[in-house]
PDB file of C-alpha atoms in Angstrom:
ATOM      1  CA  UNK A   1     113.738 125.586 104.933  1.00 43.00           C
ATOM      2  CA  UNK A   2     114.266 122.031 106.148  1.00 49.00           C
ATOM      3  CA  UNK A   3     117.809 120.848 106.617  1.00 68.00           C
ATOM      4  CA  UNK A   4     118.825 118.245 104.064  1.00 77.00           C
ATOM      5  CA  UNK A   5     119.137 114.702 105.445  1.00 86.00           C
ATOM      6  CA  UNK A   6     122.678 113.470 106.067  1.00 91.00           C
ATOM      7  CA  UNK A   7     124.449 111.519 103.369  1.00 93.00           C
ATOM      8  CA  UNK A   8     125.438 108.944 106.000  1.00 94.00           C
ATOM      9  CA  UNK A   9     123.311 108.471 109.129  1.00 94.00           C
ATOM     10  CA  UNK A  10     124.436 105.903 111.698  1.00 95.00           C
ATOM     11  CA  UNK A  11     121.916 105.141 114.438  1.00 95.00           C
ATOM     12  CA  UNK A  12     122.266 102.891 117.481  1.00 95.00           C
ATOM     13  CA  UNK A  13     125.039 100.806 115.921  1.00 93.00           C
ATOM     14  CA  UNK A  14     126.101  97.724 117.910  1.00 91.00           C
ATOM     15  CA  UNK A  15     128.844  95.256 117.063  1.00 87.00           C
ATOM     16  CA  UNK A  16     130.392  92.158 118.616  1.00 86.00           C
ATOM     17  CA  UNK A  17     133.665  90.271 118.245  1.00 80.00           C
ATOM     18  CA  UNK A  18     132.593  86.794 119.255  1.00 77.00           C
ATOM     19  CA  UNK A  19     130.968  87.228 122.653  1.00 80.00           C
ATOM     20  CA  UNK A  20     132.536  90.665 123.229  1.00 85.00           C
ATOM     21  CA  UNK A  21     130.147  93.576 122.784  1.00 90.00           C
ATOM     22  CA  UNK A  22     132.425  96.287 121.324  1.00 89.00           C
ATOM     23  CA  UNK A  23     130.075  98.969 119.941  1.00 92.00           C
ATOM     24  CA  UNK A  24     127.301 100.191 122.198  1.00 94.00           C
ATOM     25  CA  UNK A  25     124.744 102.228 120.283  1.00 94.00           C
ATOM     26  CA  UNK A  26     127.005 104.422 118.138  1.00 96.00           C
ATOM     27  CA  UNK A  27     125.160 107.259 116.389  1.00 96.00           C
ATOM     28  CA  UNK A  28     126.470 110.066 114.163  1.00 97.00           C
ATOM     29  CA  UNK A  29     125.760 111.934 110.929  1.00 96.00           C
ATOM     30  CA  UNK A  30     127.909 112.911 107.956  1.00 96.00           C
ATOM     31  CA  UNK A  31     126.473 115.496 105.554  1.00 96.00           C
ATOM     32  CA  UNK A  32     127.336 115.787 101.878  1.00 94.00           C
ATOM     33  CA  UNK A  33     130.570 117.676 101.309  1.00 95.00           C
ATOM     34  CA  UNK A  34     131.784 117.369 104.903  1.00 96.00           C
ATOM     35  CA  UNK A  35     134.946 115.922 106.367  1.00 97.00           C
ATOM     36  CA  UNK A  36     134.032 114.339 109.706  1.00 97.00           C
ATOM     37  CA  UNK A  37     136.463 112.541 112.007  1.00 97.00           C
ATOM     38  CA  UNK A  38     136.078 109.811 114.574  1.00 97.00           C
ATOM     39  CA  UNK A  39     138.633 110.564 117.275  1.00 95.00           C
ATOM     40  CA  UNK A  40     139.639 108.323 120.146  1.00 93.00           C
ATOM     41  CA  UNK A  41     142.355 106.255 121.740  1.00 91.00           C
ATOM     42  CA  UNK A  42     143.372 102.821 120.458  1.00 90.00           C
ATOM     43  CA  UNK A  43     140.583 100.359 121.178  1.00 89.00           C
ATOM     44  CA  UNK A  44     137.866 103.012 121.361  1.00 93.00           C
ATOM     45  CA  UNK A  45     135.919 101.359 118.514  1.00 92.00           C
ATOM     46  CA  UNK A  46     136.738 103.709 115.632  1.00 94.00           C
ATOM     47  CA  UNK A  47     137.882 101.101 113.109  1.00 90.00           C
ATOM     48  CA  UNK A  48     135.144  98.690 114.182  1.00 90.00           C
ATOM     49  CA  UNK A  49     132.656 101.444 113.429  1.00 94.00           C
ATOM     50  CA  UNK A  50     134.022 101.761 109.883  1.00 92.00           C
ATOM     51  CA  UNK A  51     133.962  97.992 109.413  1.00 88.00           C
ATOM     52  CA  UNK A  52     130.336  97.936 110.511  1.00 89.00           C
ATOM     53  CA  UNK A  53     129.397 100.786 108.180  1.00 89.00           C
ATOM     54  CA  UNK A  54     131.028  98.821 105.347  1.00 80.00           C
ATOM     55  CA  UNK A  55     127.902  96.713 105.246  1.00 68.00           C
ATOM     56  CA  UNK A  56     126.202  99.798 103.782  1.00 47.00           C
ATOM     57  CA  UNK A  57     129.002 101.160 101.594  1.00 38.00           C
ATOM     58  CA  UNK A  58     131.258  98.173 101.112  1.00 36.00           C
ATOM     59  CA  UNK A  59     132.910  99.440  97.927  1.00 37.00           C
ATOM     60  CA  UNK A  60     133.687 102.881  99.263  1.00 42.00           C
ATOM     61  CA  UNK A  61     136.285 102.109 101.924  1.00 65.00           C
ATOM     62  CA  UNK A  62     139.942 102.958 101.738  1.00 51.00           C
ATOM     63  CA  UNK A  63     141.333 100.317 104.129  1.00 51.00           C
ATOM     64  CA  UNK A  64     143.917 101.032 106.806  1.00 50.00           C
ATOM     65  CA  UNK A  65     146.078  98.185 105.521  1.00 57.00           C
ATOM     66  CA  UNK A  66     145.935  99.759 102.022  1.00 68.00           C
ATOM     67  CA  UNK A  67     145.300  96.466 100.239  1.00 78.00           C
ATOM     68  CA  UNK A  68     148.031  96.916  97.616  1.00 87.00           C
ATOM     69  CA  UNK A  69     148.725  93.766  95.568  1.00 86.00           C
ATOM     70  CA  UNK A  70     152.405  92.846  95.339  1.00 85.00           C
ATOM     71  CA  UNK A  71     151.901  90.918  92.089  1.00 88.00           C
ATOM     72  CA  UNK A  72     150.588  94.030  90.296  1.00 91.00           C
ATOM     73  CA  UNK A  73     152.352  97.218  89.332  1.00 94.00           C
ATOM     74  CA  UNK A  74     151.057 100.648  90.347  1.00 94.00           C
ATOM     75  CA  UNK A  75     148.974 101.151  87.210  1.00 95.00           C
ATOM     76  CA  UNK A  76     147.426  97.677  87.492  1.00 94.00           C
ATOM     77  CA  UNK A  77     146.592  98.272  91.175  1.00 93.00           C
ATOM     78  CA  UNK A  78     145.010 101.588  90.216  1.00 94.00           C
ATOM     79  CA  UNK A  79     142.804 100.028  87.546  1.00 93.00           C
ATOM     80  CA  UNK A  80     141.771  97.013  89.626  1.00 90.00           C
ATOM     81  CA  UNK A  81     138.541  98.080  91.422  1.00 88.00           C
ATOM     82  CA  UNK A  82     135.341  98.133  89.333  1.00 88.00           C
ATOM     83  CA  UNK A  83     133.486 101.371  88.696  1.00 87.00           C
ATOM     84  CA  UNK A  84     130.603 101.866  91.130  1.00 86.00           C
ATOM     85  CA  UNK A  85     129.101 104.900  89.377  1.00 87.00           C
ATOM     86  CA  UNK A  86     129.951 107.260  86.497  1.00 87.00           C
ATOM     87  CA  UNK A  87     132.029 110.329  87.179  1.00 86.00           C
ATOM     88  CA  UNK A  88     135.153 108.866  88.722  1.00 89.00           C
ATOM     89  CA  UNK A  89     138.454 110.663  88.286  1.00 91.00           C
ATOM     90  CA  UNK A  90     140.296 109.889  85.075  1.00 92.00           C
ATOM     91  CA  UNK A  91     143.785 108.417  85.238  1.00 94.00           C
ATOM     92  CA  UNK A  92     145.144 111.759  84.005  1.00 94.00           C
ATOM     93  CA  UNK A  93     143.347 113.602  86.826  1.00 93.00           C
ATOM     94  CA  UNK A  94     144.667 111.095  89.368  1.00 94.00           C
ATOM     95  CA  UNK A  95     148.214 111.544  88.075  1.00 94.00           C
ATOM     96  CA  UNK A  96     147.788 115.317  88.369  1.00 92.00           C
ATOM     97  CA  UNK A  97     146.655 114.865  91.984  1.00 90.00           C
ATOM     98  CA  UNK A  98     149.367 112.287  92.781  1.00 92.00           C
ATOM     99  CA  UNK A  99     152.384 112.913  90.493  1.00 92.00           C
ATOM    100  CA  UNK A 100     154.385 110.202  92.284  1.00 91.00           C
ATOM    101  CA  UNK A 101     151.974 107.561  91.026  1.00 93.00           C
ATOM    102  CA  UNK A 102     152.606 108.617  87.435  1.00 94.00           C
ATOM    103  CA  UNK A 103     156.363 108.445  87.946  1.00 94.00           C
ATOM    104  CA  UNK A 104     156.114 105.017  89.616  1.00 93.00           C
ATOM    105  CA  UNK A 105     153.324 103.564  87.452  1.00 92.00           C
ATOM    106  CA  UNK A 106     155.454 100.606  86.276  1.00 94.00           C
ATOM    107  CA  UNK A 107     156.808  99.814  89.743  1.00 92.00           C
ATOM    108  CA  UNK A 108     155.587  96.871  91.797  1.00 91.00           C
ATOM    109  CA  UNK A 109     152.809  98.107  94.082  1.00 88.00           C
ATOM    110  CA  UNK A 110     154.464  97.053  97.324  1.00 87.00           C
ATOM    111  CA  UNK A 111     157.785  98.627  96.313  1.00 90.00           C
ATOM    112  CA  UNK A 112     156.262 102.057  96.905  1.00 90.00           C
ATOM    113  CA  UNK A 113     156.963 103.942 100.102  1.00 90.00           C
ATOM    114  CA  UNK A 114     154.289 103.891 102.791  1.00 88.00           C
ATOM    115  CA  UNK A 115     153.100 107.336 101.766  1.00 88.00           C
ATOM    116  CA  UNK A 116     152.935 106.395  98.087  1.00 90.00           C
ATOM    117  CA  UNK A 117     150.983 103.245  98.932  1.00 91.00           C
ATOM    118  CA  UNK A 118     148.498 105.348 100.880  1.00 89.00           C
ATOM    119  CA  UNK A 119     148.143 107.691  97.911  1.00 91.00           C
ATOM    120  CA  UNK A 120     147.569 104.693  95.644  1.00 93.00           C
ATOM    121  CA  UNK A 121     144.901 103.307  97.979  1.00 90.00           C
ATOM    122  CA  UNK A 122     143.046 106.642  97.906  1.00 91.00           C
ATOM    123  CA  UNK A 123     143.537 107.112  94.149  1.00 92.00           C
ATOM    124  CA  UNK A 124     142.145 103.671  93.421  1.00 91.00           C
ATOM    125  CA  UNK A 125     138.857 104.559  95.106  1.00 90.00           C
ATOM    126  CA  UNK A 126     138.610 107.957  93.391  1.00 92.00           C
ATOM    127  CA  UNK A 127     138.709 106.264  89.990  1.00 92.00           C
ATOM    128  CA  UNK A 128     135.613 104.164  90.828  1.00 92.00           C
ATOM    129  CA  UNK A 129     133.243 107.137  91.038  1.00 91.00           C
ATOM    130  CA  UNK A 130     132.590 106.804  94.775  1.00 90.00           C
ATOM    131  CA  UNK A 131     131.820 110.184  96.361  1.00 90.00           C
ATOM    132  CA  UNK A 132     131.785 109.016  99.988  1.00 92.00           C
ATOM    133  CA  UNK A 133     135.206 107.954 101.283  1.00 93.00           C
ATOM    134  CA  UNK A 134     135.901 106.163 104.561  1.00 92.00           C
ATOM    135  CA  UNK A 135     139.558 106.637 105.473  1.00 93.00           C
ATOM    136  CA  UNK A 136     141.035 104.637 108.339  1.00 91.00           C
ATOM    137  CA  UNK A 137     144.146 106.271 109.860  1.00 90.00           C
ATOM    138  CA  UNK A 138     145.530 107.477 106.502  1.00 90.00           C
ATOM    139  CA  UNK A 139     148.494 109.226 108.182  1.00 89.00           C
ATOM    140  CA  UNK A 140     149.559 106.400 110.488  1.00 87.00           C
ATOM    141  CA  UNK A 141     153.312 105.780 110.415  1.00 86.00           C
ATOM    142  CA  UNK A 142     154.014 108.353 107.706  1.00 88.00           C
ATOM    143  CA  UNK A 143     156.708 111.049 107.699  1.00 89.00           C
ATOM    144  CA  UNK A 144     155.508 114.600 108.478  1.00 91.00           C
ATOM    145  CA  UNK A 145     156.015 115.789 104.898  1.00 90.00           C
ATOM    146  CA  UNK A 146     153.806 112.940 103.612  1.00 90.00           C
ATOM    147  CA  UNK A 147     151.194 113.698 106.278  1.00 91.00           C
ATOM    148  CA  UNK A 148     151.082 117.246 104.916  1.00 92.00           C
ATOM    149  CA  UNK A 149     150.526 115.861 101.402  1.00 90.00           C
ATOM    150  CA  UNK A 150     147.705 113.622 102.612  1.00 92.00           C
ATOM    151  CA  UNK A 151     146.141 116.625 104.364  1.00 94.00           C
ATOM    152  CA  UNK A 152     146.376 118.722 101.200  1.00 93.00           C
ATOM    153  CA  UNK A 153     144.773 115.883  99.228  1.00 92.00           C
ATOM    154  CA  UNK A 154     141.848 115.596 101.664  1.00 94.00           C
ATOM    155  CA  UNK A 155     141.256 119.357 101.540  1.00 95.00           C
ATOM    156  CA  UNK A 156     141.360 119.251  97.738  1.00 92.00           C
ATOM    157  CA  UNK A 157     138.845 116.389  97.666  1.00 93.00           C
ATOM    158  CA  UNK A 158     136.543 118.277 100.022  1.00 94.00           C
ATOM    159  CA  UNK A 159     136.754 121.341  97.777  1.00 94.00           C
ATOM    160  CA  UNK A 160     135.768 119.090  94.857  1.00 91.00           C
ATOM    161  CA  UNK A 161     132.623 117.962  96.699  1.00 92.00           C
ATOM    162  CA  UNK A 162     133.721 114.635  98.175  1.00 93.00           C
ATOM    163  CA  UNK A 163     132.355 113.545 101.544  1.00 96.00           C
ATOM    164  CA  UNK A 164     134.868 111.946 103.901  1.00 96.00           C
ATOM    165  CA  UNK A 165     134.576 110.035 107.164  1.00 96.00           C
ATOM    166  CA  UNK A 166     138.039 109.916 108.672  1.00 95.00           C
ATOM    167  CA  UNK A 167     139.255 107.761 111.563  1.00 94.00           C
ATOM    168  CA  UNK A 168     142.162 109.466 113.321  1.00 90.00           C
ATOM    169  CA  UNK A 169     144.094 109.451 116.567  1.00 85.00           C
ATOM    170  CA  UNK A 170     146.070 112.539 115.580  1.00 86.00           C
ATOM    171  CA  UNK A 171     143.634 115.336 116.374  1.00 87.00           C
ATOM    172  CA  UNK A 172     146.181 117.945 115.340  1.00 89.00           C
ATOM    173  CA  UNK A 173     146.079 116.540 111.821  1.00 93.00           C
ATOM    174  CA  UNK A 174     142.309 116.112 111.959  1.00 93.00           C
ATOM    175  CA  UNK A 175     141.938 119.790 112.895  1.00 94.00           C
ATOM    176  CA  UNK A 176     143.581 120.807 109.598  1.00 95.00           C
ATOM    177  CA  UNK A 177     141.038 118.985 107.424  1.00 96.00           C
ATOM    178  CA  UNK A 178     137.769 118.341 109.279  1.00 96.00           C
ATOM    179  CA  UNK A 179     134.546 120.247 109.801  1.00 97.00           C
ATOM    180  CA  UNK A 180     133.412 118.265 112.829  1.00 96.00           C
ATOM    181  CA  UNK A 181     134.714 115.612 115.200  1.00 96.00           C
ATOM    182  CA  UNK A 182     133.018 112.791 117.085  1.00 97.00           C
ATOM    183  CA  UNK A 183     134.945 111.459 120.089  1.00 96.00           C
ATOM    184  CA  UNK A 184     134.672 107.758 120.886  1.00 96.00           C
ATOM    185  CA  UNK A 185     135.364 105.950 124.164  1.00 95.00           C
ATOM    186  CA  UNK A 186     134.713 102.283 124.952  1.00 94.00           C
ATOM    187  CA  UNK A 187     132.564 101.736 121.871  1.00 95.00           C
ATOM    188  CA  UNK A 188     130.411 104.825 122.332  1.00 96.00           C
ATOM    189  CA  UNK A 189     130.303 108.346 120.911  1.00 97.00           C
ATOM    190  CA  UNK A 190     130.817 110.507 123.989  1.00 96.00           C
ATOM    191  CA  UNK A 191     131.136 113.976 122.467  1.00 96.00           C
ATOM    192  CA  UNK A 192     130.737 115.977 119.268  1.00 96.00           C
ATOM    193  CA  UNK A 193     132.919 119.026 118.679  1.00 95.00           C
ATOM    194  CA  UNK A 194     132.847 121.461 115.771  1.00 96.00           C
ATOM    195  CA  UNK A 195     136.300 122.174 114.387  1.00 95.00           C
ATOM    196  CA  UNK A 196     135.878 125.873 115.191  1.00 94.00           C
ATOM    197  CA  UNK A 197     135.355 124.917 118.857  1.00 95.00           C
ATOM    198  CA  UNK A 198     138.455 122.725 119.221  1.00 90.00           C
ATOM    199  CA  UNK A 199     140.540 125.380 121.003  1.00 90.00           C
ATOM    200  CA  UNK A 200     137.804 125.960 123.571  1.00 93.00           C
ATOM    201  CA  UNK A 201     137.586 122.206 124.212  1.00 92.00           C
ATOM    202  CA  UNK A 202     141.296 121.400 124.210  1.00 91.00           C
ATOM    203  CA  UNK A 203     141.466 120.426 127.893  1.00 91.00           C
ATOM    204  CA  UNK A 204     138.570 118.010 127.494  1.00 91.00           C
ATOM    205  CA  UNK A 205     140.058 116.619 124.281  1.00 89.00           C
ATOM    206  CA  UNK A 206     143.427 115.970 125.954  1.00 89.00           C
ATOM    207  CA  UNK A 207     141.590 114.043 128.654  1.00 90.00           C
ATOM    208  CA  UNK A 208     139.656 111.985 126.114  1.00 88.00           C
ATOM    209  CA  UNK A 209     142.723 111.131 124.073  1.00 87.00           C
ATOM    210  CA  UNK A 210     145.271 110.856 126.845  1.00 80.00           C
ATOM    211  CA  UNK A 211     147.703 113.325 125.270  1.00 64.00           C
TER     212      UNK A 211
END
């Protein structure tokens, strides 16, 4: 039986900032229902890879900067993006997944905590019907208890059939949610490690990430 083609296939991806060549032939696959991470140090090309992929799935990105509008309350921010396909989560389902957003629905979007803003950014995409999510450092700068909530949310979404490409520096967090990891250095994918093989590759991973 032939293996199904990947939901997202990136092949020989190059990118430039001005005259600087920053991605050098990046290739990787993400299959339906997987959580796959791009790991690497700052400047390795992880976020640039997501920005380049956005040309294919521009409406399915949850941006690192969250993109919350200060002039809108939480509910208005949630309802802002257009639907991209039927089957998005209802507002009731989103409130069940993120109870804080229900409690704060009349609050100004930027008055939320960093963790609540991240939840709102993810929730907003779930309502649109997108089934492929690109998450750029969703745990950056958040308290450990909020990181745990984000991890639980990603695992719940995976169980519900969502496919997630996750940019992360924190491989310890990534190990709690991902099926596979691609390691990037200097604009290239230099290794691919299954989550079950992380322990056996820990020395190599520490060297890649400088931890």
